[in-house]
Amino acid sequence: MFKGSLVALITPMQADGAIDEKALERFVDWQITEGTHGLVPVGTTGETPTLTHEEHRRVVEITIAVAGGRVPVIAGAGSNSTAEAVDLARHAKHAGADAALVVTPYYNKPTQEGLYLHFKTIADSADIPIIVYNVPPRSVVDMSVETMARLAKHPNIVGVKDATANLARPLQTLRACGPDFCQLSGEDHTAVAHLASGGVGCISVTGNVAPRLISEMHMAWQRGDVAEAMAIQLRLLPLHDAMFVETNPGPVKYAAHLLGFGAPDCRLPLAPITEATRNQVRAALVEVGLLN
């Protein structure tokens, strides 16, 4: 259903922290014209922890309107409150999103049965395809392959964004959930390796500032040109490194600012990135050929 280069969009903001809707519109259109295969607004990279519900919904609506059906939109709809996640998933459906990305509940630390019931409730309540977002470093829970396989039987649960960085996991998931279960990487550094292990695409942070290169990498993989895909991945390595030298989305927000999309900083409690990080981000953009 979804494959290739999907981008975990930043939320461009003005200097005072307000959402820059015009910059968001330009950014979404630029992503599509540069070859991005799908858009993922209001995920972690979109600063959802500090967006109000009204802002969250507005970003989803703008993204869908600008995309205009040219590429699929997977709207972030996660929460550590099941009722809130249901509400956000229903809004994503109403707004016209093609799917909802739902993160494993953070802070609560549910059991595997709690994870199962959380996602089953959302899938039962919102008639929209659901992508499970498994990101143990942020949520402090890891959905097991067994739980994923139970959920994969639900007709509305269609795939996973895997940010475990465990390259055995997509093989295990492929065996447990079958080839029709959509496996998307959530790790830029291991995106090609994930493809080789059963994945079909990546929800990328680096794609915010290198959409054409990331798209070309996935297209090379899809036509069987593994050497070209690896060559692009190697070229992108300094940029991947720079994007995660501090907490995401600090570095990528600054990189997008250098390319003309919004103010450089995130909302608190994410502090402005250090001068050393700014220099590394700028140098990486120059080295990869994205900035003079």
Coordinates of C-alpha atoms in Angstrom, one line a residue:
M1 CA 0.0 0.0 0.0
F2 CA 2.8 2.4 0.9
K3 CA 6.4 2.1 -0.2
G4 CA 9.5 4.0 -1.1
S5 CA 10.5 7.4 0.3
L6 CA 8.0 8.7 2.9
V7 CA 9.0 11.8 4.9
A8 CA 8.3 12.5 8.5
L9 CA 7.5 16.1 8.0
I10 CA 8.8 18.9 10.2
T11 CA 6.2 21.5 11.1
P12 CA 7.6 24.9 9.9
M13 CA 7.2 27.7 12.4
Q14 CA 7.7 31.4 12.6
A15 CA 10.2 33.1 14.9
D16 CA 7.6 33.4 17.7
G17 CA 6.8 29.6 17.5
A18 CA 3.5 30.0 15.7
I19 CA 2.9 27.5 12.8
D20 CA 4.1 29.0 9.5
E21 CA 1.2 27.8 7.3
K22 CA 2.6 29.4 4.1
A23 CA 6.0 27.7 4.7
L24 CA 4.2 24.4 5.3
E25 CA 2.3 24.7 2.1
R26 CA 5.5 25.5 0.2
F27 CA 7.3 22.7 1.9
V28 CA 4.7 20.0 1.2
D29 CA 4.6 21.0 -2.5
W30 CA 8.4 21.0 -2.7
Q31 CA 8.5 17.5 -1.2
I32 CA 6.2 16.2 -3.9
T33 CA 7.9 17.9 -6.8
E34 CA 11.3 16.5 -5.5
G35 CA 9.9 13.0 -5.8
T36 CA 8.8 12.1 -2.2
H37 CA 6.4 9.1 -2.4
G38 CA 4.4 9.8 0.7
L39 CA 4.0 12.4 3.5
V40 CA 3.8 11.8 7.2
P41 CA 2.7 15.0 9.1
V42 CA 2.5 15.4 12.8
G43 CA 4.8 12.6 13.9
T44 CA 7.7 13.1 16.3
T45 CA 9.6 15.1 13.8
G46 CA 6.5 17.4 13.5
E47 CA 6.8 18.3 17.2
T48 CA 3.5 16.8 18.1
P49 CA 4.2 16.8 21.9
T50 CA 4.1 20.6 21.8
L51 CA 1.3 21.1 19.3
T52 CA -2.2 21.8 20.5
H53 CA -5.0 19.5 19.2
E54 CA -6.2 22.4 17.0
E55 CA -2.7 22.9 15.5
H56 CA -2.3 19.1 15.0
R57 CA -5.5 18.9 13.0
R58 CA -4.7 22.0 11.1
V59 CA -1.3 20.7 10.0
V60 CA -3.0 17.4 8.8
E61 CA -5.6 19.3 6.9
I62 CA -3.1 21.6 5.2
T63 CA -0.9 18.7 4.2
I64 CA -3.8 16.8 2.7
A65 CA -5.1 19.8 0.8
V66 CA -1.7 20.7 -0.7
A67 CA -0.9 17.1 -1.6
G68 CA -4.2 17.0 -3.5
G69 CA -4.0 13.2 -4.0
R70 CA -0.7 13.3 -5.7
V71 CA 0.9 11.2 -3.0
P72 CA -0.5 9.4 0.0
V73 CA -0.7 11.1 3.4
I74 CA -0.2 9.1 6.6
A75 CA -1.3 11.4 9.4
G76 CA 0.2 11.0 12.9
A77 CA -2.6 10.1 15.3
G78 CA -0.7 8.6 18.3
S79 CA -1.3 9.2 22.0
N80 CA -0.7 7.5 25.3
S81 CA -4.4 7.9 25.8
T82 CA -6.4 5.4 23.8
A83 CA -9.5 7.7 23.6
E84 CA -7.4 10.6 22.3
A85 CA -5.7 8.4 19.7
V86 CA -9.2 7.2 18.6
D87 CA -10.2 10.9 18.2
L88 CA -7.1 11.8 16.2
A89 CA -7.5 8.8 13.9
R90 CA -11.1 9.6 13.3
H91 CA -10.1 13.2 12.4
A92 CA -7.4 11.8 10.0
K93 CA -10.1 9.8 8.3
H94 CA -12.5 12.7 8.1
A95 CA -9.7 15.0 6.7
G96 CA -9.0 12.6 3.9
A97 CA -5.7 11.0 5.1
D98 CA -4.8 7.6 3.5
A99 CA -3.7 6.1 6.8
A100 CA -2.9 7.0 10.4
L101 CA 0.4 6.5 12.1
V102 CA -0.1 5.4 15.7
V103 CA 2.8 5.3 18.1
T104 CA 3.0 2.8 20.9
P105 CA 1.9 4.5 24.1
Y106 CA 4.7 6.3 25.8
Y107 CA 5.2 6.8 29.6
N108 CA 2.3 4.5 30.6
K109 CA 4.5 1.4 29.8
P110 CA 1.6 -1.0 28.9
T111 CA 2.0 -4.7 28.8
Q112 CA 1.8 -6.6 25.5
E113 CA -1.9 -7.2 26.2
G114 CA -2.3 -3.5 26.8
L115 CA -0.6 -2.7 23.5
Y116 CA -2.9 -5.1 21.7
L117 CA -6.0 -3.7 23.2
H118 CA -4.9 -0.1 22.6
F119 CA -4.4 -0.7 18.8
K120 CA -7.4 -3.0 18.5
T121 CA -9.6 -0.3 20.0
I122 CA -8.3 2.4 17.6
A123 CA -8.6 0.1 14.6
D124 CA -12.2 -0.9 15.7
S125 CA -13.2 2.7 16.2
A126 CA -11.7 4.5 13.2
D127 CA -12.2 3.2 9.7
I128 CA -8.8 4.0 8.4
P129 CA -5.7 1.9 7.7
I130 CA -3.4 2.0 10.7
I131 CA 0.4 1.9 10.7
V132 CA 1.9 0.9 14.1
Y133 CA 4.8 3.0 15.1
N134 CA 7.2 1.0 17.2
V135 CA 9.9 3.2 18.6
P136 CA 11.2 1.8 21.9
P137 CA 13.8 4.6 22.5
R138 CA 11.0 7.1 22.8
S139 CA 8.1 5.1 24.1
V140 CA 10.0 2.8 26.5
V141 CA 8.0 -0.2 25.3
D142 CA 8.7 -2.6 22.4
M143 CA 5.9 -4.3 20.7
S144 CA 6.8 -8.0 20.3
V145 CA 6.6 -9.8 17.0
E146 CA 3.9 -12.0 18.5
T147 CA 1.7 -8.9 19.4
M148 CA 2.3 -7.5 15.9
A149 CA 1.2 -10.7 14.4
R150 CA -2.0 -10.7 16.4
L151 CA -2.7 -7.1 15.3
A152 CA -1.9 -7.8 11.7
K153 CA -5.0 -10.0 11.5
H154 CA -7.1 -6.9 12.0
P155 CA -8.2 -5.6 8.5
N156 CA -7.5 -2.0 9.5
I157 CA -3.9 -2.6 10.8
V158 CA -1.8 -2.7 7.6
G159 CA 1.8 -2.2 8.6
V160 CA 4.5 -1.0 10.9
K161 CA 7.0 1.8 11.1
D162 CA 9.9 0.0 12.8
A163 CA 12.4 2.2 14.6
T164 CA 14.0 -0.5 16.7
A165 CA 17.2 -0.5 14.6
N166 CA 17.1 -4.3 15.0
L167 CA 17.6 -5.7 11.5
A168 CA 16.4 -9.1 12.6
R169 CA 13.0 -7.6 13.3
P170 CA 11.8 -7.1 9.8
L171 CA 12.7 -10.7 8.9
Q172 CA 10.8 -12.0 12.0
T173 CA 7.9 -9.7 11.2
L174 CA 7.8 -10.9 7.6
R175 CA 7.6 -14.5 8.7
A176 CA 5.0 -13.8 11.4
C177 CA 2.8 -11.3 9.5
G178 CA 3.2 -12.2 5.9
P179 CA 4.4 -10.4 2.8
D180 CA 1.3 -8.1 2.5
F181 CA 2.0 -6.5 5.9
C182 CA 3.7 -3.1 5.0
Q183 CA 7.0 -2.8 6.7
L184 CA 8.5 0.7 6.8
S185 CA 11.8 1.6 8.4
G186 CA 12.0 4.5 10.8
E187 CA 15.8 4.6 10.8
D188 CA 17.6 6.6 8.1
H189 CA 21.0 5.0 8.7
T190 CA 19.7 1.4 8.2
A191 CA 17.0 2.1 5.5
V192 CA 18.7 0.1 2.7
A193 CA 19.5 -2.8 5.1
H194 CA 15.9 -2.8 6.2
L195 CA 14.8 -3.0 2.6
A196 CA 17.0 -6.1 2.2
S197 CA 15.4 -7.7 5.2
G198 CA 11.8 -7.4 4.1
G199 CA 11.0 -3.7 4.2
V200 CA 9.3 -1.7 1.4
G201 CA 10.2 1.8 2.3
C202 CA 11.3 4.3 5.0
I203 CA 9.6 7.1 6.9
S204 CA 12.6 9.4 6.8
V205 CA 13.8 12.4 8.8
T206 CA 16.7 13.2 6.3
G207 CA 14.1 13.3 3.5
N208 CA 13.0 16.6 4.9
V209 CA 16.1 18.2 3.4
A210 CA 17.3 15.6 0.8
P211 CA 14.0 14.5 -0.7
R212 CA 15.2 13.9 -4.2
L213 CA 18.3 11.8 -3.1
I214 CA 16.2 9.7 -0.8
S215 CA 13.6 9.2 -3.5
E216 CA 16.3 8.2 -6.0
M217 CA 17.8 5.7 -3.5
H218 CA 14.4 4.0 -3.1
M219 CA 13.8 4.0 -6.9
A220 CA 17.2 2.4 -7.5
W221 CA 16.3 -0.3 -5.0
Q222 CA 12.9 -1.0 -6.6
R223 CA 14.5 -1.5 -10.0
G224 CA 17.1 -3.8 -8.6
D225 CA 20.1 -1.5 -8.7
V226 CA 21.4 -2.3 -5.3
A227 CA 24.8 -0.7 -6.0
E228 CA 23.2 2.6 -6.9
A229 CA 21.0 2.5 -3.8
M230 CA 24.1 1.8 -1.6
A231 CA 26.1 4.6 -3.3
I232 CA 23.4 7.1 -2.5
Q233 CA 23.1 5.9 1.1
L234 CA 26.8 6.3 1.5
R235 CA 26.7 9.8 0.0
L236 CA 24.0 10.7 2.5
L237 CA 25.8 9.3 5.6
P238 CA 27.3 12.6 6.8
L239 CA 23.8 14.1 6.6
H240 CA 22.2 11.2 8.5
D241 CA 24.9 11.6 11.1
A242 CA 24.2 15.3 11.4
M243 CA 20.4 14.9 11.7
F244 CA 20.8 12.8 14.8
V245 CA 23.7 14.4 16.6
E246 CA 21.2 16.1 18.9
T247 CA 17.6 15.2 19.7
N248 CA 15.3 15.1 16.6
P249 CA 13.9 17.4 15.2
G250 CA 16.4 20.0 16.4
P251 CA 19.1 19.4 13.7
V252 CA 16.6 18.8 10.8
K253 CA 14.6 21.9 11.8
Y254 CA 17.7 24.0 11.5
A255 CA 18.7 22.3 8.2
A256 CA 15.2 23.1 6.7
H257 CA 15.7 26.7 7.9
L258 CA 18.9 26.9 5.9
L259 CA 16.9 25.7 2.9
G260 CA 14.3 28.4 3.4
F261 CA 11.5 26.6 5.3
G262 CA 10.7 28.2 8.6
A263 CA 12.5 29.3 11.7
P264 CA 15.5 27.3 12.9
D265 CA 14.4 26.3 16.4
C266 CA 11.9 23.9 18.0
R267 CA 9.4 24.6 20.7
L268 CA 10.6 24.1 24.3
P269 CA 11.5 21.9 26.0
L270 CA 13.8 21.2 23.0
A271 CA 16.5 23.8 23.3
P272 CA 18.1 25.5 20.3
I273 CA 20.9 23.2 18.9
T274 CA 24.5 24.2 19.8
E275 CA 26.8 26.1 17.6
A276 CA 28.9 23.0 17.0
T277 CA 25.8 21.1 15.8
R278 CA 24.8 24.0 13.6
N279 CA 28.2 23.9 12.0
Q280 CA 28.0 20.1 11.5
V281 CA 24.5 20.4 9.9
R282 CA 25.7 23.2 7.5
A283 CA 28.8 21.3 6.6
A284 CA 26.9 18.1 5.9
L285 CA 24.4 19.9 3.6
V286 CA 27.4 21.4 1.7
E287 CA 29.2 18.0 1.5
V288 CA 26.1 16.2 0.1
G289 CA 25.6 19.1 -2.4
L290 CA 22.4 20.6 -1.0
L291 CA 23.8 23.9 0.1
N292 CA 26.4 26.2 -1.5

